mmCIF file of C-alpha atoms and ligand atoms in Angstrom:
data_model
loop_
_atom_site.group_PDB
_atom_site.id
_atom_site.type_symbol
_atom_site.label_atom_id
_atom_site.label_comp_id
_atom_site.label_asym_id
_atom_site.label_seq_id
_atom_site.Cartn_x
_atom_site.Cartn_y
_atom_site.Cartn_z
ATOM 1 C CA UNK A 1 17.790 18.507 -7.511
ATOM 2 C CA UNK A 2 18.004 20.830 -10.697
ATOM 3 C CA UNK A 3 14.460 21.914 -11.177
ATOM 4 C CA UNK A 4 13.726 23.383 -15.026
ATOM 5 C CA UNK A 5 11.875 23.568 -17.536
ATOM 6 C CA UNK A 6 12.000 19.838 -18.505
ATOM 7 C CA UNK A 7 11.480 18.800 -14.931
ATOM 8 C CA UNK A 8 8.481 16.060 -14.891
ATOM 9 C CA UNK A 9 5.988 16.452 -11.797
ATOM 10 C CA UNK A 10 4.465 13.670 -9.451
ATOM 11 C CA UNK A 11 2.760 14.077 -6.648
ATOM 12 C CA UNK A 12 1.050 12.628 -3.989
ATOM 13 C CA UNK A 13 -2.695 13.185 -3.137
ATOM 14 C CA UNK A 14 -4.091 12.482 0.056
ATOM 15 C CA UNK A 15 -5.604 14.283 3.230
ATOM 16 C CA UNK A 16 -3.658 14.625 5.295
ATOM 17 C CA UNK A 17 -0.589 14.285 3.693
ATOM 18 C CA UNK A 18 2.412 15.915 5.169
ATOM 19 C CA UNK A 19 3.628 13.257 7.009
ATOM 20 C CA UNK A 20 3.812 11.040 3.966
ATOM 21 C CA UNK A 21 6.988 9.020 3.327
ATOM 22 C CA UNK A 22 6.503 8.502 -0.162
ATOM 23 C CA UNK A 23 7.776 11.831 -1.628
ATOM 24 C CA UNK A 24 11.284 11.055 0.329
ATOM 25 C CA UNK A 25 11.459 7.673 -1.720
ATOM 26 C CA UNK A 26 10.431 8.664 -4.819
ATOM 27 C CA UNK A 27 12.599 11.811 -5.046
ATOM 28 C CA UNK A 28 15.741 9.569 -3.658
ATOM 29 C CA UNK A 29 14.773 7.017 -6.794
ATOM 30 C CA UNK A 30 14.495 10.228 -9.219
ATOM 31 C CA UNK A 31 18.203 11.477 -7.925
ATOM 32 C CA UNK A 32 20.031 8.520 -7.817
ATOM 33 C CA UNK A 33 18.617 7.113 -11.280
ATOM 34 C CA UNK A 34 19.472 11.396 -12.618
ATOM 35 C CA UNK A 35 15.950 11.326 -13.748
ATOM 36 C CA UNK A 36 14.336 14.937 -14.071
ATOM 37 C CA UNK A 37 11.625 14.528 -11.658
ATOM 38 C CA UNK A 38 10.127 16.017 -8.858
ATOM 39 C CA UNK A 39 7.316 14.668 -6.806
ATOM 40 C CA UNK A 40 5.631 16.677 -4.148
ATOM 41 C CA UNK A 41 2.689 16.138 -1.096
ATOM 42 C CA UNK A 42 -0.309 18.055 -2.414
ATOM 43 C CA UNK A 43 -3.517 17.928 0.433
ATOM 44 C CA UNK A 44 -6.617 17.904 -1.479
ATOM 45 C CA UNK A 45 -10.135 18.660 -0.198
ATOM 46 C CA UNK A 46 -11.670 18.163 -4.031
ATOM 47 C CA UNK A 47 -10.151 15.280 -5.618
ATOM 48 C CA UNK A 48 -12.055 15.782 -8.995
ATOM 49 C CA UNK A 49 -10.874 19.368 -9.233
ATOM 50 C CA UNK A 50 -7.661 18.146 -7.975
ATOM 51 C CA UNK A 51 -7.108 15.488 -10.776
ATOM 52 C CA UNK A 52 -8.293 18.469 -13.005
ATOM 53 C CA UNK A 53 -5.459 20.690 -11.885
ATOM 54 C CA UNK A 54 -2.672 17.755 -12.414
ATOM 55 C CA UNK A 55 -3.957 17.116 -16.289
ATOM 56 C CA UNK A 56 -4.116 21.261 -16.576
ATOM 57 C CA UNK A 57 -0.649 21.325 -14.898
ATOM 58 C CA UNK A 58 0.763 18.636 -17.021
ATOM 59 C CA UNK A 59 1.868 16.448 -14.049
ATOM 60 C CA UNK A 60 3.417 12.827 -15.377
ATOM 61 C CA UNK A 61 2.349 10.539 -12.535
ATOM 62 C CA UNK A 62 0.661 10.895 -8.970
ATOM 63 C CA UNK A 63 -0.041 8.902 -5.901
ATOM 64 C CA UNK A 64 -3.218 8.259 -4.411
ATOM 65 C CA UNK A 65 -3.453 7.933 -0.473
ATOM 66 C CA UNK A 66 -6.406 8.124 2.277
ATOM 67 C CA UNK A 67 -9.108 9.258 1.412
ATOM 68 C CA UNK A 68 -9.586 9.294 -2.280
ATOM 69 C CA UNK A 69 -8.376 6.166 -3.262
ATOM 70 C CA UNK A 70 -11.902 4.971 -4.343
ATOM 71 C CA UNK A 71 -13.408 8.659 -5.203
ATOM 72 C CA UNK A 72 -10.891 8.968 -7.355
ATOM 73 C CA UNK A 73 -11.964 6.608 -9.560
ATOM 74 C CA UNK A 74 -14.670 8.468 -10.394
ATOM 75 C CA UNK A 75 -11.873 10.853 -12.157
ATOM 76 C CA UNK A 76 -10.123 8.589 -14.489
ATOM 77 C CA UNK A 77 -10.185 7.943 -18.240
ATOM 78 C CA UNK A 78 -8.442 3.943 -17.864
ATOM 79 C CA UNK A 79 -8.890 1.701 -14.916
ATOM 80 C CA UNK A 80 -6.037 -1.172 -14.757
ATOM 81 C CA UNK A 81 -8.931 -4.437 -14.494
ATOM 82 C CA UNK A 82 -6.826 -5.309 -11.615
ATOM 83 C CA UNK A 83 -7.769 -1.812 -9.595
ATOM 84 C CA UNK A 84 -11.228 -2.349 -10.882
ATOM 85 C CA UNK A 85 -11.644 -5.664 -9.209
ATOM 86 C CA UNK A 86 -9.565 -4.177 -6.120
ATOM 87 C CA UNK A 87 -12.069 -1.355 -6.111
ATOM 88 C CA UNK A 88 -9.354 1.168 -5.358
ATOM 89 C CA UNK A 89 -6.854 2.848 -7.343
ATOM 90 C CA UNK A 90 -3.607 3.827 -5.445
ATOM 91 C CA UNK A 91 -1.530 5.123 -8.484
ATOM 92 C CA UNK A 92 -2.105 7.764 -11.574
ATOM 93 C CA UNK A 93 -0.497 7.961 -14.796
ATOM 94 C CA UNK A 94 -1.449 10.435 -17.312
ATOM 95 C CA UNK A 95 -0.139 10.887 -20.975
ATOM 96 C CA UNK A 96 -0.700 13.465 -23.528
ATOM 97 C CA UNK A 97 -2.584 12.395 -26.863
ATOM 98 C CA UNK A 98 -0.922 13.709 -29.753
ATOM 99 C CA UNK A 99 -3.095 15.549 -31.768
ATOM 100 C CA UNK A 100 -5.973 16.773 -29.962
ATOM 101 C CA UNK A 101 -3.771 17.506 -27.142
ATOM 102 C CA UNK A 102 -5.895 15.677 -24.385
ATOM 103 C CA UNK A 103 -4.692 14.337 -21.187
ATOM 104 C CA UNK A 104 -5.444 10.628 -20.353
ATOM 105 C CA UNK A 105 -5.430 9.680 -17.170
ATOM 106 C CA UNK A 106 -4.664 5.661 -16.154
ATOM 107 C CA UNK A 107 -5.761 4.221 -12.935
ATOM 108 C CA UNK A 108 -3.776 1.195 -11.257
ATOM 109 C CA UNK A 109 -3.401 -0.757 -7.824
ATOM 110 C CA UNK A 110 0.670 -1.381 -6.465
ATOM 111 C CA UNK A 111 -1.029 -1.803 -2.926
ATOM 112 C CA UNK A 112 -1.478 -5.716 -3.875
ATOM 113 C CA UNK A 113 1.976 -5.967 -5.684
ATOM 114 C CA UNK A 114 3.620 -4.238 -2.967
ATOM 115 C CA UNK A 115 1.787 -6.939 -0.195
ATOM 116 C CA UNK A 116 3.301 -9.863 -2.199
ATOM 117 C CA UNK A 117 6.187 -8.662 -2.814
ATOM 118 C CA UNK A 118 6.706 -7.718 0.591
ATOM 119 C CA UNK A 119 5.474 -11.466 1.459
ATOM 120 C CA UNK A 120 7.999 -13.253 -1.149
ATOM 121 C CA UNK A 121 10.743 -11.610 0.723
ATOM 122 C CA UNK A 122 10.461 -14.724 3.504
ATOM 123 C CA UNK A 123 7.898 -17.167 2.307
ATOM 124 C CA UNK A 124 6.175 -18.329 -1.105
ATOM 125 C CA UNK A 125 2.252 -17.447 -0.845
ATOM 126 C CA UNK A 126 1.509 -19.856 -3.532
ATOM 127 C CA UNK A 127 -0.150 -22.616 -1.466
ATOM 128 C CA UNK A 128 0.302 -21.272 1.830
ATOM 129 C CA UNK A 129 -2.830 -20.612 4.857
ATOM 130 C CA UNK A 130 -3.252 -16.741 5.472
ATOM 131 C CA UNK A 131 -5.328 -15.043 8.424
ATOM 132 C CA UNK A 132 -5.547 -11.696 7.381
ATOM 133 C CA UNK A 133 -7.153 -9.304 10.325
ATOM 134 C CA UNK A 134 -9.248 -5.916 9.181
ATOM 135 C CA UNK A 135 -11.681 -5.313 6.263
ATOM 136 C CA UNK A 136 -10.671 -1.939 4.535
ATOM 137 C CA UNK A 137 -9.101 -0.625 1.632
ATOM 138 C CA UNK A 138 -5.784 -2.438 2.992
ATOM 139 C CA UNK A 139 -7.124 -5.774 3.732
ATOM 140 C CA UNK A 140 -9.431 -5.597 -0.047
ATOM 141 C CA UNK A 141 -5.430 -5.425 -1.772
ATOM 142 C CA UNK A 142 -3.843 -7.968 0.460
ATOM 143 C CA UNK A 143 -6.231 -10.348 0.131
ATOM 144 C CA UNK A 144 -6.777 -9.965 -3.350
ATOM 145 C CA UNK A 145 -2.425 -10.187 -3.336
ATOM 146 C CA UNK A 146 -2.664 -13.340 -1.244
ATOM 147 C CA UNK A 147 -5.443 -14.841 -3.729
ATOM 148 C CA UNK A 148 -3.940 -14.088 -7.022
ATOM 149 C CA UNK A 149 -0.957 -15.695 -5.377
ATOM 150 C CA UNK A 150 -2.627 -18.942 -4.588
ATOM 151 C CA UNK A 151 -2.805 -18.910 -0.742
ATOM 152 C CA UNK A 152 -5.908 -19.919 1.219
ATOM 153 C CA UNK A 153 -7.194 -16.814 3.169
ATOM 154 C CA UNK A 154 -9.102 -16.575 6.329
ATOM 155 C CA UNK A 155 -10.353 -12.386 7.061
ATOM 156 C CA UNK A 156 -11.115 -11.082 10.581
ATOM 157 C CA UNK A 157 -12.283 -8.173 11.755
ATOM 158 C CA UNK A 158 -13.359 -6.179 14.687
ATOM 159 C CA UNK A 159 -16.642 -5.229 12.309
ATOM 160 C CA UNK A 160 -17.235 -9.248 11.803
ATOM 161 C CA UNK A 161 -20.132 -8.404 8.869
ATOM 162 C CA UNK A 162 -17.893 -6.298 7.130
ATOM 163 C CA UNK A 163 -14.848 -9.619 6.992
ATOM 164 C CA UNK A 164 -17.814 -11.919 5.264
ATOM 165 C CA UNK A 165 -18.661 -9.267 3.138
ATOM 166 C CA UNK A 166 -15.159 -9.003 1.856
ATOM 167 C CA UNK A 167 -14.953 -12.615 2.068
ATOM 168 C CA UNK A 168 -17.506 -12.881 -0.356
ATOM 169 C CA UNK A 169 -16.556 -10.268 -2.497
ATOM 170 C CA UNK A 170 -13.059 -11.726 -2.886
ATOM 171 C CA UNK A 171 -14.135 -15.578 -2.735
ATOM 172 C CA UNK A 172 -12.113 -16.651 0.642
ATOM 173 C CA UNK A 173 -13.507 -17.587 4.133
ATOM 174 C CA UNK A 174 -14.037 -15.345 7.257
ATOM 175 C CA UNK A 175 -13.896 -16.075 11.161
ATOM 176 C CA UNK A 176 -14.569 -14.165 14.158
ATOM 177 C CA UNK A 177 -11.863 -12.202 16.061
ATOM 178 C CA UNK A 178 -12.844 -14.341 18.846
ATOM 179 C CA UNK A 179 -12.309 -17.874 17.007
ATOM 180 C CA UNK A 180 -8.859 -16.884 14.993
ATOM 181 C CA UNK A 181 -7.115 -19.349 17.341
ATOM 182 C CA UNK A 182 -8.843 -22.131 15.196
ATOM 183 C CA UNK A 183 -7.756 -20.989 12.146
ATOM 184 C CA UNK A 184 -4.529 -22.569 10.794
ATOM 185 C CA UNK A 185 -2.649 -19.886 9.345
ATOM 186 C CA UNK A 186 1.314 -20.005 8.263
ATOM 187 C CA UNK A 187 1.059 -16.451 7.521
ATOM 188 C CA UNK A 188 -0.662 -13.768 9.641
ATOM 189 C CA UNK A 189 -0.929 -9.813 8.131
ATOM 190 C CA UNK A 190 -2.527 -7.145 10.423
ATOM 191 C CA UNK A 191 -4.146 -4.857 7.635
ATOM 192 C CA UNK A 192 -5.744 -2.428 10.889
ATOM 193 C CA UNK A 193 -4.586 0.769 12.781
ATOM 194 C CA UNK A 194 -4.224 -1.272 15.655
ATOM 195 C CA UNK A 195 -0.607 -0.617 17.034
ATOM 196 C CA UNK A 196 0.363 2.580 15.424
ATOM 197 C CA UNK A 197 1.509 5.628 17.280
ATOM 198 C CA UNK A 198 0.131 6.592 19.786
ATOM 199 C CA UNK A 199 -1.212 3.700 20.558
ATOM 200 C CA UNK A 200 2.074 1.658 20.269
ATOM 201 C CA UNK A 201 1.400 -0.421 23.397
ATOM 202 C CA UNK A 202 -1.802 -2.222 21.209
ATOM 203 C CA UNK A 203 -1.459 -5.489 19.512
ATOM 204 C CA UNK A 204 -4.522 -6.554 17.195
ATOM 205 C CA UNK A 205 -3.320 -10.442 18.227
ATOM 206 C CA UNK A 206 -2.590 -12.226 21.593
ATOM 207 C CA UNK A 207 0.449 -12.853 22.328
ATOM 208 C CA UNK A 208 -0.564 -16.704 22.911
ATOM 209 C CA UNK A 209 -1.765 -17.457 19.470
ATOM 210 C CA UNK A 210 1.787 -15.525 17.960
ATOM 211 C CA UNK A 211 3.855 -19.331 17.867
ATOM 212 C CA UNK A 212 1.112 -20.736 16.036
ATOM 213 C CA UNK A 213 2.013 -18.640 12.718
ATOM 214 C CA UNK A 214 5.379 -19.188 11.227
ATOM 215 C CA UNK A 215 5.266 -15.259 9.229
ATOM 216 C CA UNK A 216 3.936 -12.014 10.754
ATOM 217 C CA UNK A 217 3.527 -9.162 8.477
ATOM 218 C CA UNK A 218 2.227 -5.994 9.905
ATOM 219 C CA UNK A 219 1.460 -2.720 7.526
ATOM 220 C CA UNK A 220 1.658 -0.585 10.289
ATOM 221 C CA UNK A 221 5.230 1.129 9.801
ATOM 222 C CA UNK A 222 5.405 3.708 12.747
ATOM 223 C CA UNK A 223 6.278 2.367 14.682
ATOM 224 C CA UNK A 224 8.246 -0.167 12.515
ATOM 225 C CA UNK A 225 8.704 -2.754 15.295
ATOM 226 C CA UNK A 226 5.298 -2.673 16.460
ATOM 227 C CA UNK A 227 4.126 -4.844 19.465
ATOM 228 C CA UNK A 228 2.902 -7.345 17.171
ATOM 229 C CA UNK A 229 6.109 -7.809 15.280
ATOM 230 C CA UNK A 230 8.069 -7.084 18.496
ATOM 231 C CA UNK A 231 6.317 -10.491 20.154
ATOM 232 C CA UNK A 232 6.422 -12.201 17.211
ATOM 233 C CA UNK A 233 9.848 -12.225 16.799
ATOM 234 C CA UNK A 234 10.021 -13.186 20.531
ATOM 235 C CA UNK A 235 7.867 -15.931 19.438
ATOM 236 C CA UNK A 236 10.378 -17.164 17.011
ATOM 237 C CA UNK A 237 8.485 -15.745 13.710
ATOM 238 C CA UNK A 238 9.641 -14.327 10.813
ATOM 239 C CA UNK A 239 8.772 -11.164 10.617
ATOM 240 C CA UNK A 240 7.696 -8.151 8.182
ATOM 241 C CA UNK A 241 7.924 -4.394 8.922
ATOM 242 C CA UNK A 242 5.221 -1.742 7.131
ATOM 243 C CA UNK A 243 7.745 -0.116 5.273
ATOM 244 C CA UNK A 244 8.148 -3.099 3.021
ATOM 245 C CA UNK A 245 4.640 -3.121 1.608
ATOM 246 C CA UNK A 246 5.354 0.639 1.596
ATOM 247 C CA UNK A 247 8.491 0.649 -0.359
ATOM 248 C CA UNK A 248 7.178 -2.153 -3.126
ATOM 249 C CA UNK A 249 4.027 -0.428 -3.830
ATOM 250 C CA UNK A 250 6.112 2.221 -4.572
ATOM 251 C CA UNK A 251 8.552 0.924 -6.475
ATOM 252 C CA UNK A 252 5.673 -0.757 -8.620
ATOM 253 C CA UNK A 253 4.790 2.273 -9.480
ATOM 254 C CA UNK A 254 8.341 4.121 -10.142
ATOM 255 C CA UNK A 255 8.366 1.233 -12.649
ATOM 256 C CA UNK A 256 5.060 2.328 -14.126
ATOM 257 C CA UNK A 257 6.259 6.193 -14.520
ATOM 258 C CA UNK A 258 9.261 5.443 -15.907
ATOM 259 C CA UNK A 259 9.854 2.071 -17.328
ATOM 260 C CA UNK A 260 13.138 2.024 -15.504
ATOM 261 C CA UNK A 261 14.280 -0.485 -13.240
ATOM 262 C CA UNK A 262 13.675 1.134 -9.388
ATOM 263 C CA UNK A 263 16.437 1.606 -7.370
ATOM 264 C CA UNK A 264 15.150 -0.625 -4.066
ATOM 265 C CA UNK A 265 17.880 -0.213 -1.774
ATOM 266 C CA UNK A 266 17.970 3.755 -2.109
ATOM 267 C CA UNK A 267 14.393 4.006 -2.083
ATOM 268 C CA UNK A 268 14.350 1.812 1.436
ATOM 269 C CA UNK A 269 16.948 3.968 2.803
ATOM 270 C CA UNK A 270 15.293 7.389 2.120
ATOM 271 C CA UNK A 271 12.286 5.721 3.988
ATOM 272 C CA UNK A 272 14.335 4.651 6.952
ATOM 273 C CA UNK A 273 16.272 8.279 7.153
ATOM 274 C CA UNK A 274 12.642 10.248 6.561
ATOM 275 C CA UNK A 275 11.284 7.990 9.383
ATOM 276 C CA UNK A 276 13.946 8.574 11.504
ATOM 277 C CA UNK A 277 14.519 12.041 11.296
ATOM 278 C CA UNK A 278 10.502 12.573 12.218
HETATM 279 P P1 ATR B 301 -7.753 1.315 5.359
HETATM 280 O O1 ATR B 301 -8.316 1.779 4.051
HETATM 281 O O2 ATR B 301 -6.437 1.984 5.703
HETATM 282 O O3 ATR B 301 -7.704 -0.174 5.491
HETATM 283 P P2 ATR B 301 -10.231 1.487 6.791
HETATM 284 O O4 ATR B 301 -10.954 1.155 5.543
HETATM 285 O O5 ATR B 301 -10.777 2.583 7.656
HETATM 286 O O6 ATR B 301 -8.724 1.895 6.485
HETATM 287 O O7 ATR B 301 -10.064 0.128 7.650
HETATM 288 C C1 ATR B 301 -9.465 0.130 8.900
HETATM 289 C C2 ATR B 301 -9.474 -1.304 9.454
HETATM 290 O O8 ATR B 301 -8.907 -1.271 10.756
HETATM 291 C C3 ATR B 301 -10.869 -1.895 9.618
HETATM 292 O O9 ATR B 301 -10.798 -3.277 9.431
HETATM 293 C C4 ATR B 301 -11.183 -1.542 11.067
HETATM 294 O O10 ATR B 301 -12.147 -2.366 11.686
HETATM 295 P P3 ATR B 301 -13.721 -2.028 11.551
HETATM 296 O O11 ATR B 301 -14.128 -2.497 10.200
HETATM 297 O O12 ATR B 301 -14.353 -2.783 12.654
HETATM 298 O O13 ATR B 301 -13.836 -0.536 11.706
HETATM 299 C C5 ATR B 301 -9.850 -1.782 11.703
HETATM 300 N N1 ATR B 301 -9.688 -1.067 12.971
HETATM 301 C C6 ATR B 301 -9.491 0.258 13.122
HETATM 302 N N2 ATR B 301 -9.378 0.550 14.434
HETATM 303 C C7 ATR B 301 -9.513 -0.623 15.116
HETATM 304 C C8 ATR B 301 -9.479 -0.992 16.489
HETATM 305 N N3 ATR B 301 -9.286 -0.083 17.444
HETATM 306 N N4 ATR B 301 -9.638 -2.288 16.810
HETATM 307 C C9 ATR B 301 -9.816 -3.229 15.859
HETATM 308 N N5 ATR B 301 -9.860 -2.945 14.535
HETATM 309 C C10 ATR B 301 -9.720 -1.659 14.168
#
C-alpha cells in the first residue's frame, strides 16, 4: 500500500472494533482493484464528535458497526429511505459541496443487501417460507431483505414481545421459540449471538426440527461452521456461513464508495486469511 497525499480514507466505527474483519476486505478490494485507499478500525466512544472528525478529516466513506448503527443517524445530512425504514444505517458516504466547501454526509443499509445476497447464493427468496430467530438490529435487515424479496417470514425470539413488535413493524408474523416446530419454513436464518465463540457448543435450534428446513443461514461467522450449520449439514441442508452476509454487505458498499465493480473473490479470501490467522 503506497500511502500519499491523494490517498482516500475509510474507516470503520464501532466499539469495540479491533477484531473487525472488514478493514482486511476492504483494503484487499482497494489493492487488488490499485485504488488509492486506505480504510482503518477507529473505536469511538462519541459517535457525533466522531462523524465530526471524519467530515473535518476529509474521510471518503466509513462503516458503521455495534453500537452506533442507530445513534448515528442522528449525525447524518441524507438517509437512503431504505435505512430509514430499516431504522439503522450500517454505511457512510460523505462528499464535498463545491462552493461552500461543506461536507455531506449519506446514510445507507448493505446489512439487508448483503442477507439476500448471501440467500440467492442457494435458493430464490421470492416466494419462499422464512423462520427467522432474534429481534435486533440483525433480524430488523434480514427480515426487511427477506420481505422486499417476497418471502413469507415467521420471527422468533428468546424476548417473544420484542419478535411481535418487529413483526408488526415490518408487516410479517411471529411465533414463540417454543412453537417454531409448527412453523413451515424452507429457509431458517439465526440473526442471535447464540453459537459464537465461546460459546461454540450452543445452537439457537434443536437438532430435531434441523430436516424440516431445506436452507440454514447463520450470521454468526466465528466460528464459521457453527453447531447450527455443523448439524444442519448433517441434516442434509444447504447451508450458509456468516462471512457471506459479511462479505456482501461489504461489497454493497465498496460499490457505493467507488462505483467500481467489487472484487468478491479477493474480498472473501482476505476474510478467510484474517479469520484464520486470529
Ligand atoms: P444485533 O443488533 O447484533 O442483532 P441485539 O440487538 O442485541 O444485537 O440482538 C441480539 C439478538 O440475539 C436478540 O434477538 C436477543 O434476544 P433478546 O431479544 O431476547 O435479548 C438474541 N440473543 C442474545 N443472546 C441470546 C441467548 N443467549 N439466547 C437466545 N437469544 C439470544
Amino acid at each position: 500500500m503506497n500511502i500519499n497525499g491523494k490517498t482516500q480514507l475509510f474507516a470503520i466505527i464501532g466499539n469495540p472494533v479491533s477484531h473487525s474483519l472488514s478493514p482486511a476486505m476492504h483494503n484487499a478490494a482497494f489493492a487488488e482493484l490499485g485504488i488509492n485507499g486506505a480504510y482503518v478500525p477507529i473505536k469511538a466512544d462519541n459517535i457525533k464528535k466522531t462523524i465530526a472528525g471524519l467530515r473535518t478529516l476529509g474521510f471518503v466513506g466509513a462503516s458503521i458497526t455495534v453500537p452506533f448503527k442507530e445513534t448515528v443517524m442522528d449525525c447524518l445530512d441524507n438517509i437512503d429511505p431504505t435505512a430509514a425504514t430499516i431504522g439503522a444505517v450500517n454505511t457512510l458516504s460523505f462528499s464535498q459541496q463545491d462552493q461552500e466547501g461543506l461536507c455531506i454526509c449519506h446514510g445507507y443499509n448493505t446489512d439487508w443487501i448483503g442477507s439476500n445476497s448471501a440467500l440467492s447464493q442457494v435458493i430464490n427468496p421470492e416466494g419462499a417460507t422464512a423462520l427467522v430467530i432474534g429481534a435486533g438490529g440483525a433480524a430488523k435487515a434480514v427480515v426487511f431483505g427477506l420481505l422486499t424479496a417476497g418471502a413469507k417470514v415467521t420471527i422468533a425470539n428468546r424476548t417473544q414481545e420484542k419478535a411481535e413488535a418487529l413483526a408488526v413493524e415490518l408487516g410479517c408474523e411471529s411465533v414463540s421459540l417454543d412453537n417454531i416446530a409448527t412453523i413451515p419454513a424452507e429457509i431458517l436464518i439465526n440473526t442471535t449471538t447464540v453459537g459464537m465463540a465461546p460459546d461454540s457448543d450452543r445452537s439457537p435450534v434443536p437438532i430435531e426440527l434441523l430436516p424440516h428446513y431445506q436452507v440454514v443461514m447463520d450470521i454468526v461467522y466465528s466460528p464459521l461452521q457453527t453447531t447450527l450449520l455443523k448439524q444442519a449439514m448433517a441434516c442434509g441442508c444447504k447451508i450458509i456461513d456468516g462471512l457471506d452476509m459479511l462479505l456482501y454487505q461489504g461489497v454493497e458498499q465498496f460499490r457505493i464508495w467507488t462505483g467500481v465493480e467489487p472484487p468478491r473473490s479477493i474480498m472473501r479470501k482476505a476474510l478467510i486469511e484474517t479469520m484464520e490467522a486470529i
